[in-house]
Coordinates of C-alpha atoms in Angstrom, one line a residue:
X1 CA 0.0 0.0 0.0
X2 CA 1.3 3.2 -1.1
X3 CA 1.6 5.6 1.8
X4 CA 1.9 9.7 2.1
X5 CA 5.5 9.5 3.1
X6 CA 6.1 7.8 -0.4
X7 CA 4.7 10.5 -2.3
X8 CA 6.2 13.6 -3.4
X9 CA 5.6 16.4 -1.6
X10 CA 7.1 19.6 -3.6
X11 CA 4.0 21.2 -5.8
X12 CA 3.4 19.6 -9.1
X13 CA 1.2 19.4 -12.1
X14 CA -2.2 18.9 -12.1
X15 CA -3.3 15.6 -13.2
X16 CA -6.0 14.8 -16.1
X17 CA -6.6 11.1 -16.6
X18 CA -8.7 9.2 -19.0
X19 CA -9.2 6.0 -20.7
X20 CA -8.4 7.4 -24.0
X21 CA -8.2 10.2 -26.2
X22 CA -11.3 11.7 -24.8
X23 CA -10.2 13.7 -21.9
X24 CA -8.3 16.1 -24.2
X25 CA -11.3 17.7 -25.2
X26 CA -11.7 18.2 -21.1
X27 CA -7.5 18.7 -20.7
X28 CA -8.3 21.3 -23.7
X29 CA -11.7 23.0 -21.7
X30 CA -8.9 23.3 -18.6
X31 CA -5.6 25.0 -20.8
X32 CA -8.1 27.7 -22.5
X33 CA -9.7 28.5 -19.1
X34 CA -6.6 28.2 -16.4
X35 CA -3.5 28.5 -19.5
X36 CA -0.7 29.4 -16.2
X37 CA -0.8 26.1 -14.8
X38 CA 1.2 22.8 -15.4
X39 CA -0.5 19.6 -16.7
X40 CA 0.2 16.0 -16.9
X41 CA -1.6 14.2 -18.9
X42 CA -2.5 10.6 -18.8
X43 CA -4.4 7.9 -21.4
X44 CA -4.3 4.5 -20.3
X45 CA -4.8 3.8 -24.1
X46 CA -3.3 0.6 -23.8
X47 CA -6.4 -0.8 -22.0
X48 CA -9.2 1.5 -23.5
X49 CA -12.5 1.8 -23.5
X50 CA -13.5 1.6 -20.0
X51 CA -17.2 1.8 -21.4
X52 CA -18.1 -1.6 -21.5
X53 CA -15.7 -3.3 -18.4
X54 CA -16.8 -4.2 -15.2
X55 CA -17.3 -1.2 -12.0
X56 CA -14.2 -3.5 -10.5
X57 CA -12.0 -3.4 -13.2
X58 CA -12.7 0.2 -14.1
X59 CA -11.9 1.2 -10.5
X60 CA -9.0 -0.6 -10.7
X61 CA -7.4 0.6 -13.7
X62 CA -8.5 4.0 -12.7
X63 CA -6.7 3.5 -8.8
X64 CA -3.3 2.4 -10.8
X65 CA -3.5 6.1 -12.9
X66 CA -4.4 8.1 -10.2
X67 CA -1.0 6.7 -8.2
X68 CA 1.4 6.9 -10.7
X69 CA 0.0 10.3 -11.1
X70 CA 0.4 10.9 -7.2
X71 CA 3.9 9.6 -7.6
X72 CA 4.9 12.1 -10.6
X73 CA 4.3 15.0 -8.6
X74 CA 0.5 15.6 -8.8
X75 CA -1.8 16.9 -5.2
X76 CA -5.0 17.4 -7.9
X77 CA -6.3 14.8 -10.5
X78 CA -9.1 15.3 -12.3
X79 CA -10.6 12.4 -14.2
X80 CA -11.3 13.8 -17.3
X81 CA -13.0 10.5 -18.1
X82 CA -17.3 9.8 -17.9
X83 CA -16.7 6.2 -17.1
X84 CA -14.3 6.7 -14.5
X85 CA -16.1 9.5 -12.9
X86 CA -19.1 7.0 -13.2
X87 CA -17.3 3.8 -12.0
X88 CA -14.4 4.8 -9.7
X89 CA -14.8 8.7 -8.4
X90 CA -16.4 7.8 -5.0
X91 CA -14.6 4.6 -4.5
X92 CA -10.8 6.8 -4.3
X93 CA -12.8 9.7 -2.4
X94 CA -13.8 7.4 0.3
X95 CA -11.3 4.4 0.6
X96 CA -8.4 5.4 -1.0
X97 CA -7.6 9.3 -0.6
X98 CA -8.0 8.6 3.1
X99 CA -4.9 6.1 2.5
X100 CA -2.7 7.5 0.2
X101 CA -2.6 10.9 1.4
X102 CA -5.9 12.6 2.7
X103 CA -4.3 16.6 1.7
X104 CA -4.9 15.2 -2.3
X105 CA -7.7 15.3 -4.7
X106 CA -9.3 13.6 -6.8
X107 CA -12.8 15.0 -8.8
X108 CA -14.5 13.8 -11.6
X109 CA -16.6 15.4 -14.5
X110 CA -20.2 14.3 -14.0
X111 CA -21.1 16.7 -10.9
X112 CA -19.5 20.0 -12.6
X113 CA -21.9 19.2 -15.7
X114 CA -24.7 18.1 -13.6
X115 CA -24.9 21.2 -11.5
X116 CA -25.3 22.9 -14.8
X117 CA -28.5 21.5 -15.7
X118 CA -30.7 23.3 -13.6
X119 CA -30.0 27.0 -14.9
X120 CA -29.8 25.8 -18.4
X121 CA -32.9 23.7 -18.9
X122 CA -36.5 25.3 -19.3
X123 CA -38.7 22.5 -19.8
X124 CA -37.3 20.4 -16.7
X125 CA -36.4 17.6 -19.2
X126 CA -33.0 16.6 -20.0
X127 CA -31.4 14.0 -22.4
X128 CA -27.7 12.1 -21.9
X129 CA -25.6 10.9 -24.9
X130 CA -22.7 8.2 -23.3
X131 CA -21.6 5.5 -23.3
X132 CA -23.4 2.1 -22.7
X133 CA -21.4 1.8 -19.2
X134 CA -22.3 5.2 -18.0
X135 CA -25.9 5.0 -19.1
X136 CA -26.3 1.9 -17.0
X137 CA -23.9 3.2 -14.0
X138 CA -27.1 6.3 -14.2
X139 CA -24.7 8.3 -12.6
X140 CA -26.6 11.4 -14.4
X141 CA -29.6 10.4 -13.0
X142 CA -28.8 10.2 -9.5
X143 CA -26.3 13.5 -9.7
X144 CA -28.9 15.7 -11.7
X145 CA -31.9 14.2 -8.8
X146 CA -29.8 15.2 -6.0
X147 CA -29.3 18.5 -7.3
X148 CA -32.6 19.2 -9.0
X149 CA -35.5 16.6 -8.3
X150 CA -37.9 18.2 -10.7
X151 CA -35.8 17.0 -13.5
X152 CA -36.7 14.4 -16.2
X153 CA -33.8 12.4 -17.1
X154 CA -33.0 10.1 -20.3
X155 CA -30.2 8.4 -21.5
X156 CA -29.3 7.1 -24.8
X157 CA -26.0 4.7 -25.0
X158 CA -24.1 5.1 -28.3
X159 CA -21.5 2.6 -29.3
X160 CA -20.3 3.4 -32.4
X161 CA -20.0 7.0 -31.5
X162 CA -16.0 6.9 -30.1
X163 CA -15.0 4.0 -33.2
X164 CA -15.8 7.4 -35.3
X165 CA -14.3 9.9 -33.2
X166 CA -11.2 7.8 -33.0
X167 CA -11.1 6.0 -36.8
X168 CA -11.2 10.2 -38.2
X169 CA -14.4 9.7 -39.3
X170 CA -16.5 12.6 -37.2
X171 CA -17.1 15.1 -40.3
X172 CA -17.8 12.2 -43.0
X173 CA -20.5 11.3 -44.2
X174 CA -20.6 7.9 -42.9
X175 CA -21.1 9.0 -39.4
X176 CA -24.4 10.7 -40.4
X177 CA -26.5 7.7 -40.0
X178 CA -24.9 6.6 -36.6
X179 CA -25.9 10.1 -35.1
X180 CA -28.9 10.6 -36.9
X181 CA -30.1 7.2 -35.4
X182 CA -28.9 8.2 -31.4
X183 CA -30.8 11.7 -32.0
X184 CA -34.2 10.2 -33.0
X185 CA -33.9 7.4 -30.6
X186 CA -33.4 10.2 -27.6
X187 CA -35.5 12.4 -28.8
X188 CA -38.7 9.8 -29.1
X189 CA -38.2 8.8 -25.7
X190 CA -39.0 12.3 -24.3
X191 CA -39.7 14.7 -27.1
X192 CA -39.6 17.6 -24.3
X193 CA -35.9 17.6 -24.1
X194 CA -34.7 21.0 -24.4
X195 CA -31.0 20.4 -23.1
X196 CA -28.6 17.3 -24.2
X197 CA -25.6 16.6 -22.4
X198 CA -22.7 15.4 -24.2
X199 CA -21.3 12.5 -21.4
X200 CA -18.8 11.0 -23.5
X201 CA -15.3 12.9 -23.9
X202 CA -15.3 12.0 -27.3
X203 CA -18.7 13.5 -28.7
X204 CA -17.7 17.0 -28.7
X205 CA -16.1 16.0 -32.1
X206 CA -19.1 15.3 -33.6
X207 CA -20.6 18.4 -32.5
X208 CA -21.7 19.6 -36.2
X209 CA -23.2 16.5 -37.0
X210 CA -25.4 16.2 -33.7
X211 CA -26.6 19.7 -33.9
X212 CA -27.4 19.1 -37.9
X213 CA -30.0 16.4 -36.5
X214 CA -31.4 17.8 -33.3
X215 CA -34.6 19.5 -33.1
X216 CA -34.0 23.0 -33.9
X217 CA -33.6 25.1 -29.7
X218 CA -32.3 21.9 -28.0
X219 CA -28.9 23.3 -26.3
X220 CA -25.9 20.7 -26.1
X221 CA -24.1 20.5 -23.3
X222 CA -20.1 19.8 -23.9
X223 CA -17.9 19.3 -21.0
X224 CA -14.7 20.9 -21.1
X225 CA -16.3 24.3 -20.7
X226 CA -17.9 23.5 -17.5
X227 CA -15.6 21.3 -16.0
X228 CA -12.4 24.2 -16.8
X229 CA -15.2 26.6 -14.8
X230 CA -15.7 24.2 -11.7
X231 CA -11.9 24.0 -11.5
X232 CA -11.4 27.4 -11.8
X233 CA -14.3 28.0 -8.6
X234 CA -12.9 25.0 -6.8
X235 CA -9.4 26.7 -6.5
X236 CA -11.2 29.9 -5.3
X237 CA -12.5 27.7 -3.1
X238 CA -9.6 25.5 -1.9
X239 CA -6.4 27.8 -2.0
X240 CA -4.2 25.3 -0.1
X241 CA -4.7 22.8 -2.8
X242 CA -4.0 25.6 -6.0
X243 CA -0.9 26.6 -4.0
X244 CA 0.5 23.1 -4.6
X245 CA -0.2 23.4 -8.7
X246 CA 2.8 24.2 -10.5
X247 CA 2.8 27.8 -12.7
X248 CA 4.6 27.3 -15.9
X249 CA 2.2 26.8 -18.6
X250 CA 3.4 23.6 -19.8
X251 CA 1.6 20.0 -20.5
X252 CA 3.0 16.7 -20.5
X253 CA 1.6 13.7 -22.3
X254 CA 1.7 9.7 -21.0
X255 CA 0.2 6.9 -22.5
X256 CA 0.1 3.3 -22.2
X257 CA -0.3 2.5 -25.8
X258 CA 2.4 3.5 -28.4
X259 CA 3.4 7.3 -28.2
X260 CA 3.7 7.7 -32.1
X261 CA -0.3 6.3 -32.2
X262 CA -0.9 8.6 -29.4
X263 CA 0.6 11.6 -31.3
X264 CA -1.2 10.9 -34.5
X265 CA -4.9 10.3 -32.9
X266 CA -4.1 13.6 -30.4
X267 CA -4.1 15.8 -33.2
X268 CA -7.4 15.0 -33.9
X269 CA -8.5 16.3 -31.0
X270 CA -6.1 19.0 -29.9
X271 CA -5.1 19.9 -33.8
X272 CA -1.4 20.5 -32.8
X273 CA 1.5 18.3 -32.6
X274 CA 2.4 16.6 -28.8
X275 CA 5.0 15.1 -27.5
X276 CA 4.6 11.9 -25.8
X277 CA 6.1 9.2 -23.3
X278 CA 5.2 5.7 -22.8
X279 CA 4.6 4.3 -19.2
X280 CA 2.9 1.1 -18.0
X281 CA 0.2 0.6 -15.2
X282 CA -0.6 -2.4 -13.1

C-alpha cells in the first residue's frame, strides 16, 4: 500500500486522466480557461475503453493512474473521463484518498456538468448521450436528482459514436446515420428535451453533426467548458490545494499505448502536434 510518506511532496502538475483520447477535449476545456498552470496528462490507451468493463475493473485501472500520477508530482487529478467518474470517483474519495494521502484530490466530470443542468434547462427535461457503461452506472440520473428533483432524465447509449471519433471519421458522411439514429432514438423517448448533455469525452467532435439532427432550440451541453469553470471556482475555493499546482504553462503527455499512435490520434482532438512518453500501469 502506497503511503503519504512515499509521495512527493514539492508542488506539481495537475493531473487529467482518462481511458483514452477523450479527456483532451476536457484537458483542452482546462488550458483555455486556467493556461498558467502545469498539466500531466495521462491515457491508459493501452487498456481502452473503459465503457463496456466491469465497475471492479474500471476502478482498478482508474486507482493504478491516479498513483502513478500521485507519484509524478500531482496533489490534484481530475478524471477527465465519464466512465471513470461513473465507475471509480467515490470509491478513491472514500477508501483510497484517506490512504494514500488525505491533503490530495481527486474530482471527476459528472457533478461539474450536472450542476449545470438546472440553470440551463426550461422544460425540466433533459437528455444524456454516453456510453453504454455510463448509461447503466445512471450516474446522471442520480447527480442531476440530488441536485434538482424536478428534473426528467433520459439516456441514450451510443456505441459506435468513439470508433468514429477515433477511426477520423466525425465530419464524413458515414457518421451521419450513426448520429442521426442516437438523436431520433433520444429524442422519441422524451420529445420535451430542451437540453442534451454530451457524457462522452469524445462526442464534442461530432458536434456539427449532432446539432445538424437535433430538433432545432435543444442546447448541447459539452464538458470541457464546464468542468475548466468548476476547477477554476474550486481553487477559489480551496487555495491550499491551488498553491500546490505548478505555474509554468506547460503540458505533458503519457500513455500506455504506443506514443507515435498517441501523437497521430491527439491531433485529432487538440489539432497541434504533442510530444509523448510511454509508461505502464498495473
Amino acid at each position: 500500500m502506497m503511503t503519504p510518506d512515499a509521495l512527493p511532496t514539492a508542488p506539481g502538475p495537475i493531473g487529467i486522466f482518462d481511458s483514452g483520447y477523450g479527456g483532451l477535449t476536457i484537458l483542452h476545456g482546462i488550458r483555455q480557461r486556467l493556461p498558467q498552470y502545469d498539466y500531466l496528462y495521462l491515457g491508459d490507451n493501452a487498456r481502452a475503453p473503459y465503457g463496456t468493463r466491469s465497475f471492479d475493473v474500471v476502478y482498478q485501472f482508474t486507482r493504478q493512474a491516479v498513483v502513478r500520477l500521485f507519484q509524478m508530482g500531482c496533489h490534484l487529478v481530475v478524471l477527465g473521463c465519464n466512465t471513470a467518474s461513473a465507475k471509480a470517483l467515490r470509491t478513491i474519495q472514500q477508501t483510497d484518498l484517506p490512504r494514500l494521502d488525505p491533503q490530495r484530490r481527486v474530482l471527476g466530470i459528472i457533478r461539474p456538468t450536472a450542476e449545470v443542468v438546472g440553470s440551463l434547462t426550461r422544460t425540466r427535461h433533459v437528455g444524456i448521450f454516453a456510453t453504454e457503461g455510463t448509461i447503466r452506472s445512471e450516474s446522471y440520473n442520480l447527480e442531476i436528482g440530488k441536485l434538482f428533483p424536478d428534473v426528467q432524465v433520459s439516456g441514450v447509449a451510443c456505441p459506435f459514436w468513439v470508433p468514429l471519433v477515433e477511426y477520423n471519421e466525425a465530419t464524413g458522411p458515414g457518421a451521419d446515420y450513426f448520429v442521426r439514429k442516437r438523436v431520433d432514438q433520444l429524442m422519441s423517448l422524451d420529445p420535451q428535451i430542451d437540453t442534451v448533455i454530451l457524457g462522452c469525452t469524445h462526442y464534442p467532435l461530432l458536434l456539427p453533426k449532432i446539432r445538424r439532427y437535433m430538433p432545432s432550440g435543444v442546447r448541447i451541453v459539452s464538458q470541457g467548458h464546464y468542468v475548466a469553470d468548476s476547477l477554476s471556482h474550486y481553487f477559489r475555493r480551496h487555495p491550499e490545494i491551488e498553491q500546490r499546482c505548478t505555474r509554468g504553462g506547460r503540458v505533458h503527455y503519457l500513455t500506455t499505448e504506443n506514443p507515435q499512435k498517441f501523437s497521430e490520434q491527439a491531433q485529432i482532438f487538440l489539432r497541434e502536434p504533442v510530444e509523448v512518453e510511454h509508461i505502464t500501469l498495473g
